[in-house]
Amino acid sequence: MKGQSRIFSGIRPSGDLHIGNYLGAIKQWIKLQDSHEIIAGIVDLHAITTPHEPEKLRRATLETAMVYLAAGLDPNKVTLMVQSHVPAHTELAWILGTMTPLGELERMTQFKEKGREAAARQGIMAGLLNYPVLMAADILLYQTAVVPVGEDQEQHVELARSIAERFNNKYGETFTVPAVQLQKESARIMSLTDPEKKMSKSDESAKSAIMLADEPGAIREKIKSAVTDSGKEIRYDPDAKPAVSNLLVIFSELSGRPIKELEESYNGKAYAEFKSDLAEAVIEGLKPLQAKLTELRENEQAVLTILRDGSEKAAAIANKTLASVREKIGFL
Ligand code: AQP
C-alpha cells in the first residue's frame, strides 16, 4: 500500500543538475513512484547554507522542478514541493534545534568537510551547522518510516532518529522513528576529472560533470577529456581502475546495457573508441529528458501550478505533525 511507505527526498537547487543527481536520486524515485508515496522536494532552505545568488536560486528551483518532471516523475503520483513554501520545515527545525546538543552537530562529517571549505571562504555560518536539524525536520514532518540514502547521508539520518527518540521519550509518541535504508545499488557517479570525488553541481572544474541539459557537443567534449587510468583494458574494477569503472557505470546506466556486456564488447579496443561510443550513448540516453525539458520551459506556468499544488498537499501532512508538536511542547 502506497500510504504505508511515504518517502521524503530532495535535491538542493544549488546549480544545474547533472547525471549523478539523475542516476543517483531522481531515477530511483521514478522506480518507486508506483509503490510508494513520494514527496520530492526542491530543498531551497538547504541550498542557502552555501553561498548563492538570488536570481540563480530562483531559476535553479524552477529548473530542478522541470528536470523532475522531464525525467519522468508523474505529478499525479508524486508530490512535488518547494521546501520554503512549507513553513512547517523551518518551524520544526527551530524546535528540534533547541533539543539537539551542539556536540552532536559539530561531529557530523559533512559539517566538518563543508565547514573547512566555508572557513577558507566566507566563514562558517550557523545554518551550515544546523543543516542536519533541518533535514531531521524534513523527514520527521512526514512521518516517514524508511529513509533511502547514500552512505554520505547515513549519519544525518541517524541523527534524525536520535532527535525523534529524544522527543518521543520526553513528550510521548509523536514522530515515527525512521529506519535507514542504505542504497547500495543506486549508482554513485564520480567526477570526470577526478574519479576520487563525486560528480557535483558546485565543482569548479566545468568538465567534471555532465549536466542534464548539456548539448551533444559539450557532452562529446567532456567525455573526450575525461581522465582514464593507466593500462589499456576497459574493465570494471573501482579500486584499480576508478576512472574507467565510472565511465562504464555511466555507459551502462544510460544505455541499459549491462557492464559485463560492455566489458566484452570493448575487450581489446582503445579508450578513444570506447569514449566516442559512450558519448553517443549519453546523448541518446538524455534525449527524451531533454526534449521534455524544452517543452516544459515553454510552459513555466504549468510547472508553477504543479509546485503550488504539491506544496499545499505537503503542507497539509506537515502541519498535522507540527500541530501535535506545538501542543506537546506547550505553545499557547
Ligand atoms: N555524483 C553523484 N552520484 C550519485 N548521486 C548523487 N547525488 C548527488 N551527486 C551524486 C544525489 O543527488 C541527490 C541530491 O543531492 P543534493 O543536491 O541535495 O546534494 P549533493 O549530494 O551535495 O549534490 P551535489 O550535486 O554534489 O551538489 P553541491 O555541489 O551543490 O553540493 C542526493 O540524493 C544525492 O545522493
mmCIF file of C-alpha atoms and ligand atoms in Angstrom:
data_model
loop_
_atom_site.group_PDB
_atom_site.id
_atom_site.type_symbol
_atom_site.label_atom_id
_atom_site.label_comp_id
_atom_site.label_asym_id
_atom_site.label_seq_id
_atom_site.Cartn_x
_atom_site.Cartn_y
_atom_site.Cartn_z
ATOM 1 C CA MET A 1 0.000 0.000 0.000
ATOM 2 C CA LYS A 2 1.279 3.408 -1.015
ATOM 3 C CA GLY A 3 0.277 5.267 2.157
ATOM 4 C CA GLN A 4 2.327 2.936 4.346
ATOM 5 C CA SER A 5 5.536 3.789 2.577
ATOM 6 C CA ARG A 6 5.937 7.513 2.363
ATOM 7 C CA ILE A 7 9.344 8.852 1.378
ATOM 8 C CA PHE A 8 10.581 12.430 1.508
ATOM 9 C CA SER A 9 13.581 13.153 -0.649
ATOM 10 C CA GLY A 10 15.036 16.226 -2.249
ATOM 11 C CA ILE A 11 17.740 17.944 -4.224
ATOM 12 C CA ARG A 12 19.292 21.301 -3.404
ATOM 13 C CA PRO A 13 18.711 23.846 -6.180
ATOM 14 C CA SER A 14 22.339 24.859 -5.878
ATOM 15 C CA GLY A 15 23.074 24.749 -9.599
ATOM 16 C CA ASP A 16 22.302 22.847 -12.786
ATOM 17 C CA LEU A 17 21.554 19.176 -12.198
ATOM 18 C CA HIS A 18 23.964 16.560 -13.532
ATOM 19 C CA ILE A 19 23.721 12.897 -14.464
ATOM 20 C CA GLY A 20 24.745 11.969 -10.893
ATOM 21 C CA ASN A 21 21.630 13.668 -9.495
ATOM 22 C CA TYR A 22 19.557 11.867 -12.120
ATOM 23 C CA LEU A 23 21.029 8.376 -11.785
ATOM 24 C CA GLY A 24 21.634 8.501 -8.033
ATOM 25 C CA ALA A 25 18.397 10.137 -6.962
ATOM 26 C CA ILE A 26 15.654 11.016 -9.480
ATOM 27 C CA LYS A 27 15.793 7.689 -11.339
ATOM 28 C CA GLN A 28 15.423 5.852 -8.023
ATOM 29 C CA TRP A 29 12.331 7.886 -7.115
ATOM 30 C CA ILE A 30 10.832 7.130 -10.525
ATOM 31 C CA LYS A 31 11.269 3.408 -9.836
ATOM 32 C CA LEU A 32 9.402 3.812 -6.547
ATOM 33 C CA GLN A 33 6.625 6.160 -7.629
ATOM 34 C CA ASP A 34 4.072 3.387 -8.239
ATOM 35 C CA SER A 35 4.680 1.558 -4.982
ATOM 36 C CA HIS A 36 5.457 4.458 -2.622
ATOM 37 C CA GLU A 37 4.091 7.847 -1.740
ATOM 38 C CA ILE A 38 6.998 10.057 -2.779
ATOM 39 C CA ILE A 39 7.364 13.659 -1.706
ATOM 40 C CA ALA A 40 10.017 15.110 -3.988
ATOM 41 C CA GLY A 41 11.323 18.324 -2.535
ATOM 42 C CA ILE A 42 13.325 21.102 -4.072
ATOM 43 C CA VAL A 43 15.154 21.928 -0.900
ATOM 44 C CA ASP A 44 15.937 25.613 -1.253
ATOM 45 C CA LEU A 45 16.325 26.150 2.513
ATOM 46 C CA HIS A 46 19.228 23.705 2.352
ATOM 47 C CA ALA A 47 20.593 25.402 -0.762
ATOM 48 C CA ILE A 48 21.146 28.697 1.034
ATOM 49 C CA THR A 49 23.538 27.094 3.520
ATOM 50 C CA THR A 50 26.205 27.510 0.842
ATOM 51 C CA PRO A 51 26.806 30.839 -0.960
ATOM 52 C CA HIS A 52 24.142 31.612 -3.552
ATOM 53 C CA GLU A 53 22.861 34.350 -5.835
ATOM 54 C CA PRO A 54 19.126 35.143 -5.537
ATOM 55 C CA GLU A 55 18.301 35.130 -9.262
ATOM 56 C CA LYS A 56 20.217 31.920 -9.807
ATOM 57 C CA LEU A 57 18.482 30.255 -6.866
ATOM 58 C CA ARG A 58 15.044 31.210 -8.199
ATOM 59 C CA ARG A 59 15.921 29.893 -11.655
ATOM 60 C CA ALA A 60 17.529 26.710 -10.305
ATOM 61 C CA THR A 61 14.446 25.991 -8.178
ATOM 62 C CA LEU A 62 12.212 26.113 -11.250
ATOM 63 C CA GLU A 63 14.719 24.209 -13.406
ATOM 64 C CA THR A 64 15.004 21.464 -10.776
ATOM 65 C CA ALA A 65 11.225 21.046 -10.828
ATOM 66 C CA MET A 66 11.314 20.865 -14.620
ATOM 67 C CA VAL A 67 14.033 18.213 -14.511
ATOM 68 C CA TYR A 68 11.970 16.128 -12.048
ATOM 69 C CA LEU A 69 9.047 16.226 -14.464
ATOM 70 C CA ALA A 70 11.121 15.790 -17.627
ATOM 71 C CA ALA A 71 12.879 12.773 -16.124
ATOM 72 C CA GLY A 72 9.540 11.081 -15.565
ATOM 73 C CA LEU A 73 8.205 11.937 -12.124
ATOM 74 C CA ASP A 74 4.452 11.959 -12.578
ATOM 75 C CA PRO A 75 2.777 14.789 -10.646
ATOM 76 C CA ASN A 76 -0.347 12.647 -10.332
ATOM 77 C CA LYS A 77 1.638 10.109 -8.337
ATOM 78 C CA VAL A 78 4.393 12.156 -6.729
ATOM 79 C CA THR A 79 4.105 15.307 -4.622
ATOM 80 C CA LEU A 80 6.485 17.931 -6.000
ATOM 81 C CA MET A 81 7.099 20.690 -3.474
ATOM 82 C CA VAL A 82 9.373 23.601 -2.695
ATOM 83 C CA GLN A 83 10.727 23.313 0.838
ATOM 84 C CA SER A 84 10.466 27.035 1.653
ATOM 85 C CA HIS A 85 6.804 27.014 0.567
ATOM 86 C CA VAL A 86 6.013 24.796 3.545
ATOM 87 C CA PRO A 87 6.962 26.890 6.585
ATOM 88 C CA ALA A 88 6.491 23.882 8.873
ATOM 89 C CA HIS A 89 10.028 22.809 7.865
ATOM 90 C CA THR A 90 11.630 25.906 9.359
ATOM 91 C CA GLU A 91 9.417 25.931 12.413
ATOM 92 C CA LEU A 92 10.038 22.303 13.297
ATOM 93 C CA ALA A 93 13.767 22.733 12.616
ATOM 94 C CA TRP A 94 13.865 25.573 15.147
ATOM 95 C CA ILE A 95 12.071 23.498 17.763
ATOM 96 C CA LEU A 96 14.273 20.447 17.191
ATOM 97 C CA GLY A 97 17.366 22.655 17.277
ATOM 98 C CA THR A 98 16.550 23.625 20.846
ATOM 99 C CA MET A 99 16.809 19.944 21.775
ATOM 100 C CA THR A 100 19.926 18.997 19.824
ATOM 101 C CA PRO A 101 23.286 19.106 21.621
ATOM 102 C CA LEU A 102 25.884 21.246 19.888
ATOM 103 C CA GLY A 103 28.458 18.447 20.111
ATOM 104 C CA GLU A 104 26.278 16.121 18.023
ATOM 105 C CA LEU A 105 26.153 18.675 15.220
ATOM 106 C CA GLU A 106 29.839 19.530 15.385
ATOM 107 C CA ARG A 107 30.874 15.927 14.885
ATOM 108 C CA MET A 108 28.913 15.469 11.634
ATOM 109 C CA THR A 109 31.334 14.577 8.856
ATOM 110 C CA GLN A 110 29.588 16.781 6.287
ATOM 111 C CA PHE A 111 29.791 19.771 8.618
ATOM 112 C CA LYS A 112 33.500 19.177 9.102
ATOM 113 C CA GLU A 113 34.080 18.917 5.349
ATOM 114 C CA LYS A 114 31.850 21.788 4.232
ATOM 115 C CA GLY A 115 32.952 23.782 7.279
ATOM 116 C CA ARG A 116 36.580 23.552 6.164
ATOM 117 C CA GLU A 117 35.631 24.868 2.705
ATOM 118 C CA ALA A 118 33.476 27.625 4.240
ATOM 119 C CA ALA A 119 36.163 28.657 6.710
ATOM 120 C CA ALA A 120 38.530 29.240 3.815
ATOM 121 C CA ARG A 121 35.950 31.410 2.015
ATOM 122 C CA GLN A 122 33.186 33.298 3.797
ATOM 123 C CA GLY A 123 33.445 31.791 7.279
ATOM 124 C CA ILE A 124 31.228 29.162 8.889
ATOM 125 C CA MET A 125 27.600 30.200 9.329
ATOM 126 C CA ALA A 126 25.259 28.675 11.914
ATOM 127 C CA GLY A 127 22.972 27.422 9.114
ATOM 128 C CA LEU A 128 25.661 25.007 7.972
ATOM 129 C CA LEU A 129 25.871 23.549 11.460
ATOM 130 C CA ASN A 130 22.072 23.307 11.694
ATOM 131 C CA TYR A 131 21.675 21.648 8.285
ATOM 132 C CA PRO A 132 21.096 18.166 9.775
ATOM 133 C CA VAL A 133 18.422 19.539 12.124
ATOM 134 C CA LEU A 134 16.532 20.920 9.130
ATOM 135 C CA MET A 135 16.985 17.565 7.437
ATOM 136 C CA ALA A 136 15.574 15.849 10.531
ATOM 137 C CA ALA A 137 12.549 18.169 10.296
ATOM 138 C CA ASP A 138 12.148 17.274 6.580
ATOM 139 C CA ILE A 139 11.976 13.598 7.452
ATOM 140 C CA LEU A 140 10.004 13.704 10.715
ATOM 141 C CA LEU A 141 7.260 16.072 9.491
ATOM 142 C CA TYR A 142 6.093 13.435 7.019
ATOM 143 C CA GLN A 143 6.266 10.514 9.497
ATOM 144 C CA THR A 144 8.332 8.525 7.045
ATOM 145 C CA ALA A 145 9.147 5.003 8.174
ATOM 146 C CA VAL A 146 12.128 4.442 5.907
ATOM 147 C CA VAL A 147 14.717 6.834 4.520
ATOM 148 C CA PRO A 148 16.622 5.552 1.498
ATOM 149 C CA VAL A 149 20.007 7.301 1.463
ATOM 150 C CA GLY A 150 23.517 7.023 0.163
ATOM 151 C CA GLU A 151 26.301 6.338 2.649
ATOM 152 C CA ASP A 152 27.223 10.034 2.857
ATOM 153 C CA GLN A 153 23.829 10.892 4.369
ATOM 154 C CA GLU A 154 23.571 7.934 6.746
ATOM 155 C CA GLN A 155 24.972 9.892 9.689
ATOM 156 C CA HIS A 156 22.340 12.615 9.238
ATOM 157 C CA VAL A 157 19.505 10.096 9.269
ATOM 158 C CA GLU A 158 20.960 8.508 12.419
ATOM 159 C CA LEU A 159 20.848 11.963 13.996
ATOM 160 C CA ALA A 160 17.211 12.379 12.887
ATOM 161 C CA ARG A 161 16.467 9.064 14.578
ATOM 162 C CA SER A 162 18.009 10.122 17.866
ATOM 163 C CA ILE A 163 16.255 13.514 17.741
ATOM 164 C CA ALA A 164 12.932 11.705 17.186
ATOM 165 C CA GLU A 165 13.594 9.235 20.004
ATOM 166 C CA ARG A 166 14.560 12.018 22.393
ATOM 167 C CA PHE A 167 11.390 13.974 21.575
ATOM 168 C CA ASN A 168 9.178 10.886 21.877
ATOM 169 C CA ASN A 169 10.715 9.965 25.240
ATOM 170 C CA LYS A 170 10.190 13.413 26.641
ATOM 171 C CA TYR A 171 6.758 14.273 25.224
ATOM 172 C CA GLY A 172 5.212 10.920 24.272
ATOM 173 C CA GLU A 173 4.902 9.216 20.871
ATOM 174 C CA THR A 174 4.942 11.981 18.271
ATOM 175 C CA PHE A 175 7.333 11.024 15.499
ATOM 176 C CA THR A 176 7.816 7.819 13.560
ATOM 177 C CA VAL A 177 11.462 6.870 14.159
ATOM 178 C CA PRO A 178 12.724 6.390 10.589
ATOM 179 C CA ALA A 179 14.814 3.390 9.586
ATOM 180 C CA VAL A 180 17.882 3.981 7.428
ATOM 181 C CA GLN A 181 17.868 2.086 4.163
ATOM 182 C CA LEU A 182 21.298 2.192 2.588
ATOM 183 C CA GLN A 183 21.028 2.480 -1.170
ATOM 184 C CA LYS A 184 23.966 0.326 -2.172
ATOM 185 C CA GLU A 185 22.530 -0.491 -5.579
ATOM 186 C CA SER A 186 21.977 3.108 -6.682
ATOM 187 C CA ALA A 187 24.759 4.461 -8.839
ATOM 188 C CA ARG A 188 27.310 6.838 -7.381
ATOM 189 C CA ILE A 189 28.717 8.841 -10.257
ATOM 190 C CA MET A 190 32.195 10.247 -9.907
ATOM 191 C CA SER A 191 33.763 13.377 -11.380
ATOM 192 C CA LEU A 192 35.099 13.032 -14.923
ATOM 193 C CA THR A 193 38.221 14.963 -13.995
ATOM 194 C CA ASP A 194 38.899 13.275 -10.645
ATOM 195 C CA PRO A 195 37.344 9.837 -10.088
ATOM 196 C CA GLU A 196 38.074 10.045 -6.351
ATOM 197 C CA LYS A 197 35.489 12.839 -5.980
ATOM 198 C CA LYS A 198 31.777 12.532 -6.630
ATOM 199 C CA MET A 199 30.301 14.400 -9.548
ATOM 200 C CA SER A 200 28.987 17.633 -8.092
ATOM 201 C CA LYS A 201 26.990 20.711 -9.161
ATOM 202 C CA SER A 202 29.394 23.057 -7.484
ATOM 203 C CA ASP A 203 32.653 21.577 -8.790
ATOM 204 C CA GLU A 204 34.912 24.341 -10.040
ATOM 205 C CA SER A 205 36.052 22.313 -12.998
ATOM 206 C CA ALA A 206 33.427 22.743 -15.739
ATOM 207 C CA LYS A 207 34.455 19.486 -17.382
ATOM 208 C CA SER A 208 33.921 17.380 -14.267
ATOM 209 C CA ALA A 209 30.162 16.945 -14.652
ATOM 210 C CA ILE A 210 27.750 16.180 -17.467
ATOM 211 C CA MET A 211 24.771 18.429 -16.944
ATOM 212 C CA LEU A 212 21.363 17.048 -17.873
ATOM 213 C CA ALA A 213 20.773 19.914 -20.288
ATOM 214 C CA ASP A 214 24.219 19.715 -21.941
ATOM 215 C CA GLU A 215 24.252 19.938 -25.750
ATOM 216 C CA PRO A 216 25.713 16.971 -27.684
ATOM 217 C CA GLY A 217 28.870 18.984 -28.452
ATOM 218 C CA ALA A 218 29.544 19.666 -24.785
ATOM 219 C CA ILE A 219 28.916 16.014 -23.883
ATOM 220 C CA ARG A 220 31.384 14.789 -26.534
ATOM 221 C CA GLU A 221 33.943 17.332 -25.387
ATOM 222 C CA LYS A 222 33.652 16.428 -21.689
ATOM 223 C CA ILE A 223 33.817 12.697 -22.292
ATOM 224 C CA LYS A 224 36.757 13.079 -24.657
ATOM 225 C CA SER A 225 38.720 14.902 -21.978
ATOM 226 C CA ALA A 226 37.601 12.644 -19.097
ATOM 227 C CA VAL A 227 40.561 11.138 -17.246
ATOM 228 C CA THR A 228 41.248 7.425 -17.689
ATOM 229 C CA ASP A 229 43.508 5.037 -15.781
ATOM 230 C CA SER A 230 46.894 3.594 -16.550
ATOM 231 C CA GLY A 231 46.811 0.410 -18.590
ATOM 232 C CA LYS A 232 44.631 -0.160 -21.612
ATOM 233 C CA GLU A 233 41.913 -2.563 -20.509
ATOM 234 C CA ILE A 234 38.334 -1.455 -20.300
ATOM 235 C CA ARG A 235 37.169 -3.345 -17.260
ATOM 236 C CA TYR A 236 35.086 -2.656 -14.165
ATOM 237 C CA ASP A 237 37.412 -2.532 -11.168
ATOM 238 C CA PRO A 238 36.692 0.515 -8.979
ATOM 239 C CA ASP A 239 39.892 0.052 -6.922
ATOM 240 C CA ALA A 240 42.399 -0.457 -9.701
ATOM 241 C CA LYS A 241 40.562 1.453 -12.442
ATOM 242 C CA PRO A 242 38.311 4.069 -10.812
ATOM 243 C CA ALA A 243 38.039 6.345 -13.852
ATOM 244 C CA VAL A 244 37.182 3.662 -16.409
ATOM 245 C CA SER A 245 34.833 1.968 -13.933
ATOM 246 C CA ASN A 246 32.970 5.246 -13.521
ATOM 247 C CA LEU A 247 32.655 5.612 -17.305
ATOM 248 C CA LEU A 248 31.360 2.037 -17.521
ATOM 249 C CA VAL A 249 28.714 2.765 -14.886
ATOM 250 C CA ILE A 250 27.580 5.869 -16.775
ATOM 251 C CA PHE A 251 27.535 3.915 -20.066
ATOM 252 C CA SER A 252 25.545 1.075 -18.550
ATOM 253 C CA GLU A 253 23.062 3.284 -16.704
ATOM 254 C CA LEU A 254 22.283 5.462 -19.714
ATOM 255 C CA SER A 255 22.230 2.747 -22.369
ATOM 256 C CA GLY A 256 20.625 -0.038 -20.327
ATOM 257 C CA ARG A 257 23.457 -2.403 -21.373
ATOM 258 C CA PRO A 258 24.902 -4.469 -18.505
ATOM 259 C CA ILE A 259 28.507 -3.687 -17.512
ATOM 260 C CA LYS A 260 29.585 -7.276 -18.319
ATOM 261 C CA GLU A 261 28.324 -6.925 -21.867
ATOM 262 C CA LEU A 262 30.151 -3.599 -22.277
ATOM 263 C CA GLU A 263 33.384 -5.124 -20.973
ATOM 264 C CA GLU A 264 33.084 -7.918 -23.538
ATOM 265 C CA SER A 265 32.280 -5.664 -26.434
ATOM 266 C CA TYR A 266 35.219 -3.309 -25.683
ATOM 267 C CA ASN A 267 37.692 -6.068 -24.906
ATOM 268 C CA GLY A 268 40.930 -5.169 -26.722
ATOM 269 C CA LYS A 269 39.548 -1.865 -28.010
ATOM 270 C CA ALA A 270 41.068 1.558 -27.416
ATOM 271 C CA TYR A 271 39.870 4.139 -24.919
ATOM 272 C CA ALA A 272 39.156 6.549 -27.800
ATOM 273 C CA GLU A 273 36.597 4.245 -29.410
ATOM 274 C CA PHE A 274 35.025 3.448 -26.044
ATOM 275 C CA LYS A 275 34.714 7.123 -25.187
ATOM 276 C CA SER A 276 33.280 8.043 -28.533
ATOM 277 C CA ASP A 277 30.559 5.356 -28.211
ATOM 278 C CA LEU A 278 29.965 6.376 -24.602
ATOM 279 C CA ALA A 279 29.374 9.980 -25.658
ATOM 280 C CA GLU A 280 26.770 8.854 -28.206
ATOM 281 C CA ALA A 281 25.097 6.630 -25.588
ATOM 282 C CA VAL A 282 24.889 9.548 -23.150
ATOM 283 C CA ILE A 283 23.498 11.856 -25.853
ATOM 284 C CA GLU A 284 20.874 9.247 -26.811
ATOM 285 C CA GLY A 285 20.099 8.408 -23.178
ATOM 286 C CA LEU A 286 19.406 12.031 -22.313
ATOM 287 C CA LYS A 287 17.429 12.834 -25.471
ATOM 288 C CA PRO A 288 13.912 12.092 -24.169
ATOM 289 C CA LEU A 289 14.572 14.017 -20.943
ATOM 290 C CA GLN A 290 15.974 16.996 -22.858
ATOM 291 C CA ALA A 291 13.031 17.050 -25.295
ATOM 292 C CA LYS A 292 10.573 17.196 -22.395
ATOM 293 C CA LEU A 293 12.661 19.818 -20.659
ATOM 294 C CA THR A 294 12.415 22.072 -23.726
ATOM 295 C CA GLU A 295 8.618 21.667 -23.737
ATOM 296 C CA LEU A 296 8.360 22.443 -20.030
ATOM 297 C CA ARG A 297 10.499 25.545 -20.330
ATOM 298 C CA GLU A 298 7.871 26.895 -22.699
ATOM 299 C CA ASN A 299 5.140 26.296 -20.171
ATOM 300 C CA GLU A 300 6.541 27.536 -16.882
ATOM 301 C CA GLN A 301 3.117 28.454 -15.587
ATOM 302 C CA ALA A 302 2.040 24.812 -15.598
ATOM 303 C CA VAL A 303 5.150 23.896 -13.621
ATOM 304 C CA LEU A 304 4.462 26.640 -11.080
ATOM 305 C CA THR A 305 0.934 25.296 -10.656
ATOM 306 C CA ILE A 306 2.240 21.766 -10.032
ATOM 307 C CA LEU A 307 4.611 23.165 -7.400
ATOM 308 C CA ARG A 308 1.897 25.189 -5.737
ATOM 309 C CA ASP A 309 -0.481 22.224 -5.571
ATOM 310 C CA GLY A 310 2.272 19.898 -4.384
ATOM 311 C CA SER A 311 3.431 22.300 -1.702
ATOM 312 C CA GLU A 312 -0.154 22.644 -0.447
ATOM 313 C CA LYS A 313 -0.519 18.883 -0.311
ATOM 314 C CA ALA A 314 2.773 18.516 1.534
ATOM 315 C CA ALA A 315 1.826 21.305 3.946
ATOM 316 C CA ALA A 316 -1.391 19.504 4.865
ATOM 317 C CA ILE A 317 0.633 16.477 6.045
ATOM 318 C CA ALA A 318 3.413 18.524 7.643
ATOM 319 C CA ASN A 319 1.034 20.827 9.517
ATOM 320 C CA LYS A 320 -0.643 17.874 11.183
ATOM 321 C CA THR A 321 2.653 16.740 12.678
ATOM 322 C CA LEU A 322 3.602 20.288 13.583
ATOM 323 C CA ALA A 323 0.264 20.906 15.354
ATOM 324 C CA SER A 324 0.901 17.896 17.548
ATOM 325 C CA VAL A 325 4.448 19.090 18.319
ATOM 326 C CA ARG A 326 3.259 22.600 19.198
ATOM 327 C CA GLU A 327 0.646 21.205 21.519
ATOM 328 C CA LYS A 328 3.038 18.815 23.242
ATOM 329 C CA ILE A 329 5.731 21.366 23.931
ATOM 330 C CA GLY A 330 3.237 23.807 25.427
ATOM 331 C CA PHE A 331 2.739 26.580 22.875
ATOM 332 C CA LEU A 332 -0.448 28.535 23.571
HETATM 333 N N1 AQP B 1 27.675 12.118 -8.037
HETATM 334 C C1 AQP B 1 26.537 11.633 -7.596
HETATM 335 N N2 AQP B 1 26.224 10.332 -7.847
HETATM 336 C C2 AQP B 1 25.040 9.829 -7.401
HETATM 337 N N3 AQP B 1 24.124 10.534 -6.736
HETATM 338 C C3 AQP B 1 24.398 11.826 -6.491
HETATM 339 N N4 AQP B 1 23.714 12.813 -5.852
HETATM 340 C C4 AQP B 1 24.421 13.958 -5.882
HETATM 341 N N5 AQP B 1 25.586 13.761 -6.513
HETATM 342 C C5 AQP B 1 25.603 12.444 -6.901
HETATM 343 C C6 AQP B 1 22.407 12.626 -5.261
HETATM 344 O O1 AQP B 1 21.563 13.677 -5.662
HETATM 345 C C7 AQP B 1 20.690 13.983 -4.579
HETATM 346 C C8 AQP B 1 20.674 15.443 -4.288
HETATM 347 O O2 AQP B 1 21.868 15.968 -3.961
HETATM 348 P P1 AQP B 1 21.915 17.443 -3.381
HETATM 349 O O3 AQP B 1 21.922 18.424 -4.448
HETATM 350 O O4 AQP B 1 20.860 17.647 -2.354
HETATM 351 O O5 AQP B 1 23.252 17.429 -2.628
HETATM 352 P P2 AQP B 1 24.635 16.970 -3.062
HETATM 353 O O6 AQP B 1 24.739 15.486 -2.832
HETATM 354 O O7 AQP B 1 25.574 17.848 -2.336
HETATM 355 O O8 AQP B 1 24.668 17.233 -4.634
HETATM 356 P P3 AQP B 1 25.781 17.926 -5.480
HETATM 357 O O9 AQP B 1 25.420 17.747 -6.905
HETATM 358 O O10 AQP B 1 27.133 17.470 -5.052
HETATM 359 O O11 AQP B 1 25.554 19.446 -5.122
HETATM 360 P P4 AQP B 1 26.513 20.521 -4.489
HETATM 361 O O12 AQP B 1 27.709 20.569 -5.362
HETATM 362 O O13 AQP B 1 25.706 21.783 -4.542
HETATM 363 O O14 AQP B 1 26.833 20.087 -3.081
HETATM 364 C C9 AQP B 1 21.117 13.158 -3.382
HETATM 365 O O15 AQP B 1 20.236 12.061 -3.286
HETATM 366 C C10 AQP B 1 22.490 12.722 -3.743
HETATM 367 O O16 AQP B 1 22.828 11.474 -3.169
#
